[in-house]
Amino acid sequence: MPPYLLTLSASGNSGEPSSGGMLFACWAILIVLIAMSFVFLRSGKKEYSVAILPLLITPFIYIVSGLISKIMIGVLPYSYFEMRAIITVTAGLFSCLLLGLASRKISGLQSRHIFFWSCAAFVIILTLVLVSKIISAAGI
């Protein structure tokens, strides 16, 4: 029996690992970031509105990574938790890459650098927290 089936969820009736707290947090992050993008757009700062969109990638991918991992464990030789961690780290890296491209439209070198490094720190810290949650759920 795969190890992810041995861990019960918070409700106790499903065979999936418990990750309700981080799923709720990722949904909250998505909602806040979408609202921020809308506010930037309404205030006439289109470049900032577009530049924060890559921040949505990591929390969104974490939300769907459980489903993707279940599909991929039959294809790749990794466990459920390893696949979920790999997917989350890849999303964080991709998000940072797109941040660099999106922040190029921001005028002012100092503003662009501060924006990029602040957003990159957010993505890196969020990715580390999500991956540590996955690792702790795996019992490693």
N, CA, C and O of each residue as an XYZ file, in Angstrom:
560
protein
N       0.849     -1.187      0.000
C       0.000      0.000      0.000
C       0.886      1.239      0.000
O       1.808      1.333      0.809
N       0.619      2.202     -0.903
C       1.436      3.425     -0.938
C       1.346      4.189      0.374
O       0.306      4.193      1.034
N       2.457      4.842      0.750
C       2.477      5.531      2.041
C       1.473      6.665      2.160
O       1.030      6.972      3.266
N       1.097      7.303      1.038
C       0.163      8.412      1.149
C      -1.240      7.940      1.496
O      -2.055      8.730      1.973
N      -1.537      6.657      1.264
C      -2.842      6.138      1.620
C      -2.954      5.813      3.103
O      -4.059      5.653      3.621
N      -1.824      5.717      3.784
C      -1.841      5.392      5.202
C      -2.138      6.595      6.082
O      -2.560      6.439      7.228
N      -1.919      7.799      5.553
C      -2.144      9.016      6.320
C      -3.578      9.473      6.118
O      -4.031      9.618      4.983
N      -4.284      9.698      7.197
C      -5.668     10.138      7.091
C      -5.746     11.647      7.044
O      -4.897     12.347      7.597
N      -6.764     12.135      6.386
C      -6.949     13.582      6.329
C      -7.540     14.073      7.639
O      -7.841     13.285      8.535
N      -7.702     15.387      7.739
C      -8.232     15.977      8.966
C      -9.643     15.489      9.260
O     -10.031     15.387     10.423
N     -10.414     15.185      8.222
C     -11.768     14.704      8.446
C     -11.780     13.238      8.859
O     -12.751     12.772      9.456
N     -10.718     12.509      8.549
C     -10.592     11.123      8.970
C     -11.282     10.122      8.080
O     -11.190      8.925      8.350
N     -11.971     10.538      7.029
C     -12.682      9.582      6.203
C     -12.070      9.399      4.825
O     -12.578      8.606      4.032
N     -11.028     10.089      4.528
C     -10.377     10.008      3.223
C      -8.991      9.426      3.394
O      -8.408      9.507      4.475
N      -8.459      8.839      2.330
C      -7.131      8.269      2.400
C      -6.040      9.216      1.972
O      -4.892      8.798      1.820
N      -6.364     10.491      1.770
C      -5.365     11.451      1.330
C      -4.706     12.138      2.511
O      -5.295     12.229      3.589
N      -3.497     12.617      2.316
C      -2.799     13.330      3.384
C      -3.521     14.616      3.774
O      -4.213     15.224      2.956
N      -3.358     15.015      5.001
C      -3.972     16.248      5.482
C      -3.135     17.451      5.059
O      -1.957     17.557      5.400
N      -3.752     18.336      4.324
C      -3.071     19.576      3.928
C      -4.073     20.718      3.883
O      -3.887     21.685      3.144
N      -5.127     20.610      4.667
C      -6.196     21.599      4.648
C      -5.744     22.996      4.998
O      -6.197     23.958      4.378
N      -4.854     23.139      5.985
C      -4.406     24.463      6.396
C      -3.673     25.197      5.305
O      -3.923     26.380      5.077
N      -2.778     24.522      4.630
C      -2.017     25.177      3.563
C      -2.874     25.388      2.312
O      -2.664     26.350      1.573
N      -3.831     24.500      2.075
C      -4.736     24.731      0.949
C      -5.558     25.987      1.186
O      -5.741     26.792      0.272
N      -6.054     26.160      2.402
C      -6.803     27.361      2.748
C      -5.922     28.596      2.594
O      -6.363     29.612      2.057
N      -4.684     28.513      3.062
C      -3.762     29.645      2.953
C      -3.475     29.979      1.485
O      -3.418     31.153      1.120
N      -3.298     28.967      0.652
C      -3.035     29.216     -0.771
C      -4.244     29.843     -1.455
O      -4.084     30.726     -2.298
N      -5.454     29.401     -1.103
C      -6.645     30.039     -1.654
C      -6.711     31.499     -1.222
O      -7.048     32.370     -2.024
N      -6.394     31.770      0.038
C      -6.410     33.150      0.537
C      -5.375     34.001     -0.199
O      -5.654     35.144     -0.558
N      -4.182     33.448     -0.424
C      -3.137     34.165     -1.152
C      -3.594     34.470     -2.572
O      -3.386     35.579     -3.066
N      -4.215     33.497     -3.232
C      -4.710     33.726     -4.588
C      -5.739     34.856     -4.626
O      -5.683     35.727     -5.494
N      -6.666     34.835     -3.691
C      -7.709     35.859     -3.666
C      -7.114     37.247     -3.431
O      -7.493     38.211     -4.096
N      -6.182     37.344     -2.485
C      -5.562     38.639     -2.184
C      -4.745     39.142     -3.374
O      -4.805     40.326     -3.707
N      -3.993     38.268     -4.007
C      -3.181     38.694     -5.155
C      -4.037     39.114     -6.341
O      -3.694     40.067     -7.041
N      -5.136     38.426     -6.574
C      -6.044     38.821     -7.656
C      -6.652     40.181     -7.341
O      -6.780     41.032     -8.221
N      -7.024     40.379     -6.082
C      -7.567     41.684     -5.674
C      -6.518     42.786     -5.839
O      -6.840     43.884     -6.295
N      -5.271     42.502     -5.474
C      -4.197     43.490     -5.645
C      -4.002     43.829     -7.115
O      -3.826     44.995     -7.466
N      -4.033     42.827     -7.966
C      -3.875     43.065     -9.397
C      -5.012     43.933     -9.918
O      -4.791     44.827    -10.734
N      -6.213     43.675     -9.453
C      -7.368     44.473     -9.862
C      -7.228     45.922     -9.389
O      -7.524     46.851    -10.140
N      -6.780     46.116     -8.152
C      -6.594     47.471     -7.617
C      -5.529     48.221     -8.407
O      -5.713     49.391     -8.741
N      -4.413     47.553     -8.706
C      -3.378     48.197     -9.528
C      -3.933     48.584    -10.897
O      -3.646     49.665    -11.412
N      -4.718     47.703    -11.469
C      -5.283     47.965    -12.785
C      -6.240     49.159    -12.742
O      -6.225     50.003    -13.638
N      -7.062     49.227    -11.706
C      -8.022     50.325    -11.566
C      -7.336     51.662    -11.287
O      -7.858     52.720    -11.641
N      -6.155     51.607    -10.647
C      -5.450     52.853    -10.330
C      -4.536     53.309    -11.462
O      -3.813     54.296    -11.322
N      -4.567     52.599    -12.571
C      -3.790     53.020    -13.729
C      -2.351     52.518    -13.758
O      -1.555     52.982    -14.574
N      -2.014     51.598    -12.901
C      -0.664     51.036    -12.880
C      -0.688     49.629    -13.497
O      -0.528     48.619    -12.812
N      -0.891     49.611    -14.803
C      -1.027     48.346    -15.530
C       0.234     47.487    -15.417
O       0.144     46.264    -15.317
N       1.410     48.128    -15.432
C       2.660     47.357    -15.371
C       2.786     46.602    -14.043
O       3.293     45.480    -14.025
N       2.337     47.194    -12.939
C       2.358     46.498    -11.653
C       1.290     45.409    -11.600
O       1.506     44.340    -11.028
N       0.148     45.689    -12.196
C      -0.930     44.712    -12.237
C      -0.496     43.434    -12.952
O      -0.797     42.326    -12.507
N       0.198     43.602    -14.042
C       0.689     42.448    -14.803
C       1.888     41.811    -14.097
O       2.047     40.590    -14.123
N       2.719     42.620    -13.477
C       3.953     42.113    -12.870
C       3.692     41.223    -11.658
O       4.519     40.366    -11.345
N       2.557     41.405    -10.963
C       2.312     40.534     -9.803
C       1.599     39.236    -10.180
O       1.424     38.367     -9.326
N       1.193     39.090    -11.414
C       0.516     37.858    -11.830
C       1.369     36.598    -11.672
O       0.809     35.554    -11.334
N       2.703     36.628    -11.896
C       3.488     35.413    -11.655
C       3.460     34.921    -10.203
O       3.767     33.760     -9.935
N       3.093     35.804     -9.270
C       2.989     35.381     -7.876
C       1.852     34.386     -7.664
O       1.824     33.684     -6.653
N       0.921     34.320     -8.603
C      -0.213     33.404     -8.494
C       0.174     31.952     -8.787
O      -0.537     31.030     -8.388
N       1.276     31.750     -9.470
C       1.636     30.416     -9.944
C       1.873     29.436     -8.802
O       1.295     28.349     -8.801
N       2.699     29.790     -7.841
C       3.075     28.852     -6.787
C       1.880     28.412     -5.940
O       1.705     27.209     -5.747
N       1.048     29.325     -5.422
C      -0.088     28.833     -4.638
C      -1.091     28.035     -5.472
O      -1.669     27.063     -4.985
N      -1.299     28.445     -6.734
C      -2.230     27.695     -7.577
C      -1.725     26.284     -7.854
O      -2.482     25.317     -7.771
N      -0.457     26.175     -8.179
C       0.103     24.852     -8.465
C       0.086     23.975     -7.212
O      -0.138     22.769     -7.311
N       0.320     24.567     -6.029
C       0.232     23.785     -4.799
C      -1.174     23.217     -4.626
O      -1.334     22.074     -4.197
N      -2.190     24.006     -4.956
C      -3.574     23.549     -4.815
C      -3.841     22.339     -5.705
O      -4.498     21.390     -5.276
N      -3.343     22.361     -6.930
C      -3.595     21.255     -7.856
C      -2.507     20.191     -7.835
O      -2.628     19.181     -8.528
N      -1.446     20.392     -7.056
C      -0.326     19.436     -7.071
C      -0.710     18.066     -6.526
O      -0.126     17.057     -6.921
N      -1.678     18.020     -5.631
C      -2.117     16.716     -5.128
C      -2.698     15.857     -6.235
O      -2.383     14.672     -6.343
N      -3.544     16.456     -7.053
C      -4.142     15.741     -8.172
C      -3.088     15.360     -9.214
O      -3.071     14.236     -9.716
N      -2.219     16.305     -9.527
C      -1.159     16.034    -10.509
C      -0.248     14.917    -10.012
O       0.175     14.066    -10.794
N       0.055     14.918     -8.719
C       0.934     13.890     -8.149
C       0.310     12.508     -8.240
O       0.996     11.531     -8.543
N      -0.983     12.423     -7.981
C      -1.671     11.126     -8.082
C      -1.597     10.575     -9.493
O      -1.448      9.370     -9.692
N      -1.703     11.469    -10.478
C      -1.632     11.037    -11.873
C      -0.211     10.617    -12.238
O      -0.009      9.627    -12.942
N       0.776     11.382    -11.749
C       2.166     11.162    -12.163
C       2.862     10.004    -11.438
O       3.863      9.498    -11.947
N       2.371      9.563    -10.264
C       3.100      8.506     -9.555
C       3.049      7.184    -10.309
O       3.892      6.315    -10.086
N       2.081      7.019    -11.191
C       2.055      5.823    -12.026
C       3.018      5.904    -13.193
O       3.392      4.880    -13.766
N       3.420      7.105    -13.547
C       4.279      7.331    -14.706
C       5.747      7.458    -14.301
O       6.626      6.902    -14.960
N       6.010      8.187    -13.220
C       7.380      8.445    -12.775
C       7.680      7.660    -11.493
O       6.769      7.374    -10.717
N       8.940      7.316    -11.271
C       9.292      6.476    -10.110
C       9.459      7.252     -8.797
O      10.415      7.019     -8.058
N       8.540      8.166     -8.507
C       8.598      8.935     -7.273
C       7.343      8.682     -6.464
O       6.307      8.294     -7.004
N       7.446      8.906     -5.161
C       6.275      8.752     -4.309
C       5.376      9.976     -4.457
O       5.738     10.965     -5.094
N       4.199      9.879     -3.853
C       3.235     10.976     -3.895
C       3.848     12.260     -3.346
O       3.722     13.318     -3.963
N       4.509     12.179     -2.198
C       5.071     13.364     -1.552
C       6.255     13.921     -2.327
O       6.419     15.137     -2.423
N       7.084     13.038     -2.880
C       8.213     13.507     -3.684
C       7.720     14.240     -4.926
O       8.260     15.286     -5.287
N       6.698     13.695     -5.579
C       6.153     14.354     -6.770
C       5.560     15.709     -6.417
O       5.733     16.683     -7.149
N       4.865     15.763     -5.296
C       4.245     17.031     -4.892
C       5.310     18.086     -4.583
O       5.148     19.254     -4.938
N       6.390     17.679     -3.927
C       7.474     18.609     -3.623
C       8.171     19.068     -4.904
O       8.486     20.249     -5.049
N       8.410     18.154     -5.821
C       9.057     18.504     -7.094
C       8.193     19.493     -7.877
O       8.704     20.468     -8.428
N       6.904     19.245     -7.923
C       5.985     20.125     -8.650
C       5.968     21.513     -8.014
O       5.969     22.520     -8.722
N       5.952     21.570     -6.686
C       5.897     22.858     -5.993
C       7.187     23.651     -6.193
O       7.135     24.857     -6.434
N       8.331     22.997     -6.098
C       9.610     23.684     -6.309
C       9.719     24.183     -7.751
O      10.193     25.293     -7.994
N       9.282     23.365     -8.697
C       9.304     23.772    -10.102
C       8.415     24.994    -10.329
O       8.778     25.901    -11.077
N       7.258     25.013     -9.685
C       6.366     26.172     -9.802
C       7.017     27.426     -9.224
O       6.886     28.509     -9.793
N       7.717     27.286     -8.098
C       8.414     28.427     -7.505
C       9.506     28.961     -8.415
O       9.659     30.173     -8.565
N      10.259     28.063     -9.018
C      11.315     28.489     -9.942
C      10.731     29.177    -11.176
O      11.234     30.212    -11.615
N       9.690     28.607    -11.719
C       9.032     29.182    -12.894
C       8.447     30.552    -12.560
O       8.515     31.474    -13.372
N       7.875     30.681    -11.369
C       7.315     31.953    -10.936
C       8.392     33.034    -10.842
O       8.181     34.163    -11.284
N       9.549     32.687    -10.264
C      10.649     33.662    -10.177
C      11.162     34.056    -11.552
O      11.502     35.217    -11.777
N      11.220     33.112    -12.465
C      11.647     33.403    -13.830
C      10.690     34.389    -14.501
O      11.123     35.358    -15.124
N       9.405     34.135    -14.371
C       8.427     35.038    -14.971
C       8.385     36.397    -14.280
O       8.071     37.405    -14.913
N       8.697     36.431    -12.991
C       8.785     37.717    -12.285
C       9.840     38.610    -12.911
O       9.634     39.811    -13.083
N      10.970     38.011    -13.248
C      12.034     38.773    -13.881
C      11.606     39.360    -15.208
O      11.942     40.499    -15.533
N      10.860     38.576    -15.974
C      10.379     39.076    -17.263
C       9.294     40.131    -17.086
O       9.284     41.140    -17.791
N       8.382     39.900    -16.149
C       7.265     40.830    -15.955
C       7.714     42.149    -15.347
O       7.130     43.193    -15.636
N       8.736     42.117    -14.515
C       9.166     43.354    -13.855
C       9.953     44.276    -14.784
O      10.227     45.421    -14.426
N      10.315     43.799    -15.955
C      11.055     44.634    -16.899
C      10.239     45.826    -17.389
O      10.804     46.823    -17.839
N       8.914     45.727    -17.303
C       8.042     46.816    -17.769
C       7.909     47.938    -16.751
O       7.386     49.004    -17.078
N       8.374     47.720    -15.516
C       8.254     48.729    -14.468
C       9.303     49.808    -14.701
O      10.485     49.513    -14.876
N       8.861     51.051    -14.700
C       9.791     52.147    -14.949
C      10.577     52.474    -13.690
O      10.073     52.331    -12.576
N      11.790     52.903    -13.871
C      12.662     53.245    -12.748
C      13.449     52.026    -12.285
O      12.876     51.034    -11.834
N      14.742     52.113    -12.400
C      15.599     50.984    -12.056
C      15.465     50.585    -10.592
O      15.370     49.399    -10.275
N      15.456     51.564     -9.710
C      15.370     51.256     -8.283
C      14.012     50.636     -7.939
O      13.949     49.675     -7.171
N      12.942     51.171     -8.491
C      11.610     50.611     -8.259
C      11.521     49.183     -8.774
O      10.948     48.315     -8.116
N      12.082     48.943     -9.941
C      12.068     47.609    -10.544
C      12.827     46.619     -9.682
O      12.358     45.501     -9.463
N      13.999     47.014     -9.186
C      14.814     46.118     -8.360
C      14.127     45.810     -7.033
O      14.098     44.658     -6.599
N      13.578     46.832     -6.393
C      12.884     46.618     -5.119
C      11.675     45.719     -5.323
O      11.435     44.803     -4.536
N      10.917     45.980     -6.378
C       9.751     45.151     -6.675
C      10.156     43.702     -6.920
O       9.580     42.784     -6.336
N      11.144     43.501     -7.781
C      11.553     42.136     -8.118
C      12.050     41.384     -6.897
O      11.621     40.256     -6.655
N      12.940     41.978     -6.129
C      13.510     41.262     -4.991
C      12.487     41.007     -3.892
O      12.547     39.978     -3.219
N      11.559     41.920     -3.703
C      10.491     41.691     -2.719
C       9.597     40.533     -3.156
O       9.275     39.653     -2.358
N       9.204     40.539     -4.412
C       8.352     39.461     -4.923
C       9.094     38.125     -4.967
O       8.517     37.082     -4.660
N      10.367     38.157     -5.348
C      11.153     36.916     -5.378
C      11.312     36.344     -3.973
O      11.240     35.130     -3.786
N      11.527     37.209     -2.989
C      11.618     36.733     -1.599
C      10.299     36.115     -1.162
O      10.301     35.088     -0.482
N       9.175     36.713     -1.534
C       7.865     36.154     -1.222
C       7.703     34.768     -1.810
O       7.269     33.844     -1.123
N       8.051     34.618     -3.081
C       7.901     33.317     -3.756
C       8.818     32.278     -3.127
O       8.396     31.143     -2.901
N      10.051     32.640     -2.843
C      11.003     31.690     -2.255
C      10.544     31.252     -0.870
O      10.569     30.062     -0.556
N      10.126     32.199     -0.043
C       9.666     31.847      1.306
C       8.401     31.002      1.234
O       8.277     30.012      1.957
N       7.461     31.378      0.373
C       6.237     30.587      0.221
C       6.547     29.172     -0.254
O       5.976     28.207      0.255
N       7.437     29.043     -1.214
C       7.814     27.719     -1.717
C       8.461     26.885     -0.624
O       8.153     25.701     -0.488
N       9.350     27.482      0.157
C       9.989     26.753      1.262
C       8.964     26.298      2.298
O       9.049     25.178      2.801
N       8.009     27.147      2.617
C       6.975     26.777      3.584
C       6.119     25.638      3.040
O       5.827     24.687      3.765
N       5.718     25.722      1.792
C       4.889     24.670      1.203
C       5.626     23.342      1.120
O       5.060     22.293      1.426
N       6.884     23.387      0.706
C       7.657     22.147      0.609
C       7.923     21.564      1.990
O       7.899     20.344      2.150
N       8.177     22.404      2.990
C       8.377     21.877      4.351
C       7.092     21.241      4.870
O       7.153     20.253      5.602
N       5.943     21.777      4.514
C       4.660     21.170      4.887
C       4.493     19.813      4.217
O       4.014     18.864      4.838
N       4.883     19.723      2.963
C       4.799     18.440      2.243
C       5.724     17.414      2.885
O       5.338     16.262      3.084
N       6.949     17.836      3.208
C       7.917     16.922      3.817
C       7.454     16.474      5.201
O       7.598     15.304      5.556
N       6.901     17.393      5.978
C       6.416     17.003      7.306
C       5.210     16.079      7.217
O       5.041     15.208      8.071
N       4.364     16.251      6.197
C       3.234     15.344      5.992
C       3.694     13.952      5.584
O       3.028     12.955      5.861
N       4.850     13.901      4.918
C       5.395     12.609      4.516
C       6.034     11.865      5.686
O       6.267     10.658      5.612
N       6.312     12.586      6.754
C       6.925     11.941      7.909
C       8.406     11.717      7.745
O       8.976     10.843      8.398
N       9.034     12.481      6.896
C      10.475     12.343      6.648
C      11.239     13.145      7.669
O      12.470     13.167      7.641
